[in-house]
Amino acid sequence: MTDTIYALSTPVGGAIAVIRISGPGTLPALRAVFNGRIEHRYVSHGSITGADGAPIDDAMAVYFRAPNSYTGEDMAELYIHGGYAVSKGVLSRLSELPLRPAGPGEFTRRAFMNGKLDLARSEAVMDLINASSARSASSALEQLQGALSRRIESVERELIDLLSGIDAAIDYPEELEEDVFSALPSGIRSAKAEVDSLISGGMASRMIREGARIAILGRPNAGKSSLFNAMLGEDRAIVTPEEGTTRDILEGTLLINGITARLFDTAGLREAGSAAESIGISRAREIVDKADLLLIAMDGGVEATNEERRLLSSPGRKLAVICKSDVSEGDSAFALAGEYGVEAIGVSAVTGDGVAALIDRVAELIAPECESALVTNSRHIAALRECSAALSSALQTQEADCAATDLRAALIALGEITGRSVDADVVDRIFSRFCVGK
């Protein structure tokens, strides 16, 4: 990384734009375009000037001397007016210098390569930028501040200690073998418990990052679309007495306990009366496998169908919603849900009774107060599972060499999260998701 890069780090058109420069040529470049005071970590006022000395913009600038910068290199930021003409003029001026435009995520990639951030913290930068809810932003910030990395490093230290003990016992079997191998299972179990805790928290908190998928399912005219509208607080779905009105998947978004929830209204499940309705029903069945929570809408005033029984017996997290409570107590529907061990809540989309209670219960199911919301990245979860599997294998083996091999495999899996043992292609894929200027 001997070249010097530059990029606009903010959208054009705002009141202020920020341009970043990083690399060994930062200080000469800054001196060439900025006539204000230049001192490490000192924000100063001055002018951005062209090659002929003519002013391009009235601006602020700050210089960071390596290694005390975001990237670990000499780095500068220019704070200019954010209009298109000014931004274009300053970028054009920088293009005249021995600099090159930065690629996607290249500033953060340099921070990773220079040891300023590990890979988990680097990925958190983009997660924080893309966060769509308060909880996803909070989780990404925790990762950026190193909370996940510290948990991983703690497990790594534990595994390294176990490996050191095995190596020492192999070299000095008479003095150490019995003590080392008697303590080995408890040490492995302790490390595995921590890894499994992160996996468990990660599965729940994936919804914090990606949003929860909630599907409303049921037979025609059960009250699905009315329930959809009531939960969103707006008339999104068409509601009529005619069966089969909904023929495609409708989607709406709401925030529940700081989590973005994607709510899907589906076609009524029955024998289709048309090709269009058949496609809608097929899509409704497909969404069952993708949903984090199923809301099984049931009309409390009519007899249950086999389709509703199939939904109640289906795998996955679900709630029975007994609709139209303003016209029927729904005793038989509540009883049927109880037969299948499915919790049921009565609502009326007309009066609004029960809707708030339903949303509160949904919140408890999709947005639990997780002990750990640190692992929200599917790549991290996959690596933790590899680590856990290797530790399980180590617990089952009776041979010291085999246990050591499994522990090393566990360490490699953890290294894929922090970046210590990650493949270069994986790094390329990760930073390709980033915006230019980040």
mmCIF file of N, CA, C and O in Angstrom, residues 217-218 269 288 294-299 303-322 332-345:
data_model
loop_
_atom_site.group_PDB
_atom_site.id
_atom_site.type_symbol
_atom_site.label_atom_id
_atom_site.label_comp_id
_atom_site.label_asym_id
_atom_site.label_seq_id
_atom_site.Cartn_x
_atom_site.Cartn_y
_atom_site.Cartn_z
ATOM 1 N N LEU A 217 -51.039 -16.092 7.777
ATOM 2 C CA LEU A 217 -51.547 -17.194 6.962
ATOM 3 C C LEU A 217 -52.929 -17.613 7.447
ATOM 4 O O LEU A 217 -53.281 -17.403 8.611
ATOM 5 N N GLY A 218 -53.680 -18.233 6.564
ATOM 6 C CA GLY A 218 -55.009 -18.721 6.938
ATOM 7 C C GLY A 218 -55.864 -18.925 5.711
ATOM 8 O O GLY A 218 -55.435 -18.686 4.580
ATOM 9 N N LEU A 269 -55.495 -19.825 1.930
ATOM 10 C CA LEU A 269 -55.130 -21.198 1.583
ATOM 11 C C LEU A 269 -56.393 -22.036 1.371
ATOM 12 O O LEU A 269 -57.169 -22.269 2.297
ATOM 13 N N VAL A 288 -43.801 -19.877 4.365
ATOM 14 C CA VAL A 288 -43.790 -20.545 5.673
ATOM 15 C C VAL A 288 -42.367 -20.901 6.085
ATOM 16 O O VAL A 288 -41.964 -20.736 7.239
ATOM 17 N N LEU A 294 -45.025 -17.153 12.354
ATOM 18 C CA LEU A 294 -46.270 -17.321 11.614
ATOM 19 C C LEU A 294 -47.429 -16.840 12.478
ATOM 20 O O LEU A 294 -47.553 -17.230 13.642
ATOM 21 N N LEU A 295 -48.276 -15.982 11.922
ATOM 22 C CA LEU A 295 -49.529 -15.602 12.562
ATOM 23 C C LEU A 295 -50.639 -16.338 11.826
ATOM 24 O O LEU A 295 -50.919 -16.040 10.647
ATOM 25 N N ILE A 296 -51.235 -17.308 12.476
ATOM 26 C CA ILE A 296 -52.271 -18.134 11.848
ATOM 27 C C ILE A 296 -53.620 -17.494 12.133
ATOM 28 O O ILE A 296 -54.143 -17.569 13.254
ATOM 29 N N ALA A 297 -54.154 -16.821 11.122
ATOM 30 C CA ALA A 297 -55.430 -16.125 11.286
ATOM 31 C C ALA A 297 -56.584 -17.128 11.198
ATOM 32 O O ALA A 297 -56.677 -17.894 10.241
ATOM 33 N N MET A 298 -57.454 -17.112 12.210
ATOM 34 C CA MET A 298 -58.592 -18.030 12.248
ATOM 35 C C MET A 298 -59.870 -17.233 12.513
ATOM 36 O O MET A 298 -59.882 -16.334 13.366
ATOM 37 N N ASP A 299 -60.898 -17.557 11.776
ATOM 38 C CA ASP A 299 -62.209 -16.926 11.987
ATOM 39 C C ASP A 299 -62.883 -17.642 13.152
ATOM 40 O O ASP A 299 -63.222 -18.827 13.058
ATOM 41 N N GLU A 303 -66.345 -23.093 11.640
ATOM 42 C CA GLU A 303 -65.642 -24.332 11.960
ATOM 43 C C GLU A 303 -64.276 -24.368 11.290
ATOM 44 O O GLU A 303 -64.106 -23.911 10.151
ATOM 45 N N ALA A 304 -63.305 -24.920 11.975
ATOM 46 C CA ALA A 304 -61.937 -24.989 11.452
ATOM 47 C C ALA A 304 -61.846 -25.943 10.277
ATOM 48 O O ALA A 304 -62.632 -26.891 10.158
ATOM 49 N N THR A 305 -60.885 -25.700 9.400
ATOM 50 C CA THR A 305 -60.652 -26.544 8.230
ATOM 51 C C THR A 305 -59.380 -27.366 8.433
ATOM 52 O O THR A 305 -58.576 -27.111 9.346
ATOM 53 N N ASN A 306 -59.186 -28.347 7.559
ATOM 54 C CA ASN A 306 -57.962 -29.146 7.603
ATOM 55 C C ASN A 306 -56.727 -28.284 7.343
ATOM 56 O O ASN A 306 -55.646 -28.564 7.867
ATOM 57 N N GLU A 307 -56.887 -27.225 6.525
ATOM 58 C CA GLU A 307 -55.756 -26.337 6.243
ATOM 59 C C GLU A 307 -55.288 -25.655 7.522
ATOM 60 O O GLU A 307 -54.088 -25.530 7.782
ATOM 61 N N GLU A 308 -56.233 -25.217 8.343
ATOM 62 C CA GLU A 308 -55.855 -24.577 9.603
ATOM 63 C C GLU A 308 -55.193 -25.580 10.548
ATOM 64 O O GLU A 308 -54.249 -25.239 11.261
ATOM 65 N N ARG A 309 -55.659 -26.817 10.530
ATOM 66 C CA ARG A 309 -55.021 -27.841 11.359
ATOM 67 C C ARG A 309 -53.582 -28.087 10.902
ATOM 68 O O ARG A 309 -52.681 -28.280 11.725
ATOM 69 N N ARG A 310 -53.362 -28.080 9.563
ATOM 70 C CA ARG A 310 -52.004 -28.266 9.050
ATOM 71 C C ARG A 310 -51.098 -27.114 9.487
ATOM 72 O O ARG A 310 -49.938 -27.314 9.849
ATOM 73 N N LEU A 311 -51.630 -25.895 9.450
ATOM 74 C CA LEU A 311 -50.836 -24.744 9.880
ATOM 75 C C LEU A 311 -50.497 -24.829 11.363
ATOM 76 O O LEU A 311 -49.361 -24.542 11.775
ATOM 77 N N LEU A 312 -51.464 -25.201 12.174
ATOM 78 C CA LEU A 312 -51.221 -25.305 13.622
ATOM 79 C C LEU A 312 -50.211 -26.386 13.956
ATOM 80 O O LEU A 312 -49.498 -26.289 14.961
ATOM 81 N N SER A 313 -50.121 -27.417 13.120
ATOM 82 C CA SER A 313 -49.179 -28.512 13.392
ATOM 83 C C SER A 313 -47.849 -28.320 12.691
ATOM 84 O O SER A 313 -46.935 -29.140 12.839
ATOM 85 N N SER A 314 -47.715 -27.236 11.908
ATOM 86 C CA SER A 314 -46.480 -27.013 11.160
ATOM 87 C C SER A 314 -45.336 -26.636 12.105
ATOM 88 O O SER A 314 -45.570 -26.109 13.197
ATOM 89 N N PRO A 315 -44.089 -26.915 11.713
ATOM 90 C CA PRO A 315 -42.958 -26.549 12.566
ATOM 91 C C PRO A 315 -42.743 -25.033 12.568
ATOM 92 O O PRO A 315 -43.310 -24.311 11.747
ATOM 93 N N GLY A 316 -41.945 -24.562 13.493
ATOM 94 C CA GLY A 316 -41.619 -23.144 13.543
ATOM 95 C C GLY A 316 -42.382 -22.401 14.625
ATOM 96 O O GLY A 316 -43.324 -22.906 15.231
ATOM 97 N N ARG A 317 -41.978 -21.186 14.841
ATOM 98 C CA ARG A 317 -42.596 -20.327 15.855
ATOM 99 C C ARG A 317 -43.889 -19.761 15.299
ATOM 100 O O ARG A 317 -43.937 -19.249 14.188
ATOM 101 N N LYS A 318 -44.965 -19.821 16.083
ATOM 102 C CA LYS A 318 -46.257 -19.378 15.560
ATOM 103 C C LYS A 318 -47.186 -18.920 16.683
ATOM 104 O O LYS A 318 -47.022 -19.306 17.847
ATOM 105 N N LEU A 319 -48.146 -18.110 16.292
ATOM 106 C CA LEU A 319 -49.233 -17.664 17.161
ATOM 107 C C LEU A 319 -50.541 -17.851 16.401
ATOM 108 O O LEU A 319 -50.610 -17.584 15.201
ATOM 109 N N ALA A 320 -51.569 -18.298 17.084
ATOM 110 C CA ALA A 320 -52.906 -18.325 16.487
ATOM 111 C C ALA A 320 -53.589 -17.003 16.820
ATOM 112 O O ALA A 320 -53.594 -16.568 17.979
ATOM 113 N N VAL A 321 -54.111 -16.338 15.799
ATOM 114 C CA VAL A 321 -54.813 -15.075 15.999
ATOM 115 C C VAL A 321 -56.289 -15.317 15.683
ATOM 116 O O VAL A 321 -56.657 -15.564 14.535
ATOM 117 N N ILE A 322 -57.120 -15.284 16.715
ATOM 118 C CA ILE A 322 -58.548 -15.536 16.551
ATOM 119 C C ILE A 322 -59.200 -14.209 16.187
ATOM 120 O O ILE A 322 -59.361 -13.327 17.041
ATOM 121 N N SER A 332 -64.303 -22.287 19.955
ATOM 122 C CA SER A 332 -63.818 -23.495 19.291
ATOM 123 C C SER A 332 -62.442 -23.283 18.688
ATOM 124 O O SER A 332 -61.598 -24.195 18.687
ATOM 125 N N ALA A 333 -62.170 -22.077 18.185
ATOM 126 C CA ALA A 333 -60.856 -21.783 17.607
ATOM 127 C C ALA A 333 -59.788 -21.769 18.703
ATOM 128 O O ALA A 333 -58.676 -22.296 18.519
ATOM 129 N N PHE A 334 -60.103 -21.178 19.862
ATOM 130 C CA PHE A 334 -59.155 -21.185 20.982
ATOM 131 C C PHE A 334 -58.872 -22.624 21.417
ATOM 132 O O PHE A 334 -57.728 -22.993 21.699
ATOM 133 N N ALA A 335 -59.930 -23.433 21.461
ATOM 134 C CA ALA A 335 -59.767 -24.826 21.890
ATOM 135 C C ALA A 335 -58.895 -25.600 20.911
ATOM 136 O O ALA A 335 -58.046 -26.406 21.313
ATOM 137 N N LEU A 336 -59.095 -25.362 19.623
ATOM 138 C CA LEU A 336 -58.305 -26.070 18.612
ATOM 139 C C LEU A 336 -56.835 -25.679 18.713
ATOM 140 O O LEU A 336 -55.943 -26.542 18.651
ATOM 141 N N ALA A 337 -56.568 -24.404 18.876
ATOM 142 C CA ALA A 337 -55.178 -23.969 19.028
ATOM 143 C C ALA A 337 -54.556 -24.624 20.255
ATOM 144 O O ALA A 337 -53.392 -25.067 20.226
ATOM 145 N N GLY A 338 -55.335 -24.717 21.339
ATOM 146 C CA GLY A 338 -54.835 -25.366 22.545
ATOM 147 C C GLY A 338 -54.505 -26.828 22.330
ATOM 148 O O GLY A 338 -53.542 -27.358 22.909
ATOM 149 N N GLU A 339 -55.279 -27.508 21.483
ATOM 150 C CA GLU A 339 -54.994 -28.917 21.187
ATOM 151 C C GLU A 339 -53.603 -29.098 20.585
ATOM 152 O O GLU A 339 -52.942 -30.115 20.814
ATOM 153 N N TYR A 340 -53.179 -28.125 19.799
ATOM 154 C CA TYR A 340 -51.875 -28.209 19.141
ATOM 155 C C TYR A 340 -50.779 -27.486 19.928
ATOM 156 O O TYR A 340 -49.649 -27.351 19.448
ATOM 157 N N GLY A 341 -51.129 -27.011 21.114
ATOM 158 C CA GLY A 341 -50.141 -26.334 21.950
ATOM 159 C C GLY A 341 -49.712 -24.987 21.409
ATOM 160 O O GLY A 341 -48.592 -24.524 21.669
ATOM 161 N N VAL A 342 -50.581 -24.343 20.651
ATOM 162 C CA VAL A 342 -50.261 -23.050 20.047
ATOM 163 C C VAL A 342 -50.958 -21.946 20.832
ATOM 164 O O VAL A 342 -52.174 -21.998 21.048
ATOM 165 N N GLU A 343 -50.212 -20.967 21.263
ATOM 166 C CA GLU A 343 -50.787 -19.832 21.979
ATOM 167 C C GLU A 343 -51.742 -19.072 21.067
ATOM 168 O O GLU A 343 -51.474 -18.897 19.877
ATOM 169 N N ALA A 344 -52.865 -18.600 21.612
ATOM 170 C CA ALA A 344 -53.869 -17.904 20.816
ATOM 171 C C ALA A 344 -54.218 -16.565 21.448
ATOM 172 O O ALA A 344 -54.273 -16.424 22.668
ATOM 173 N N ILE A 345 -54.455 -15.575 20.601
ATOM 174 C CA ILE A 345 -54.823 -14.230 21.039
ATOM 175 C C ILE A 345 -56.022 -13.784 20.205
ATOM 176 O O ILE A 345 -56.024 -13.913 18.976
#
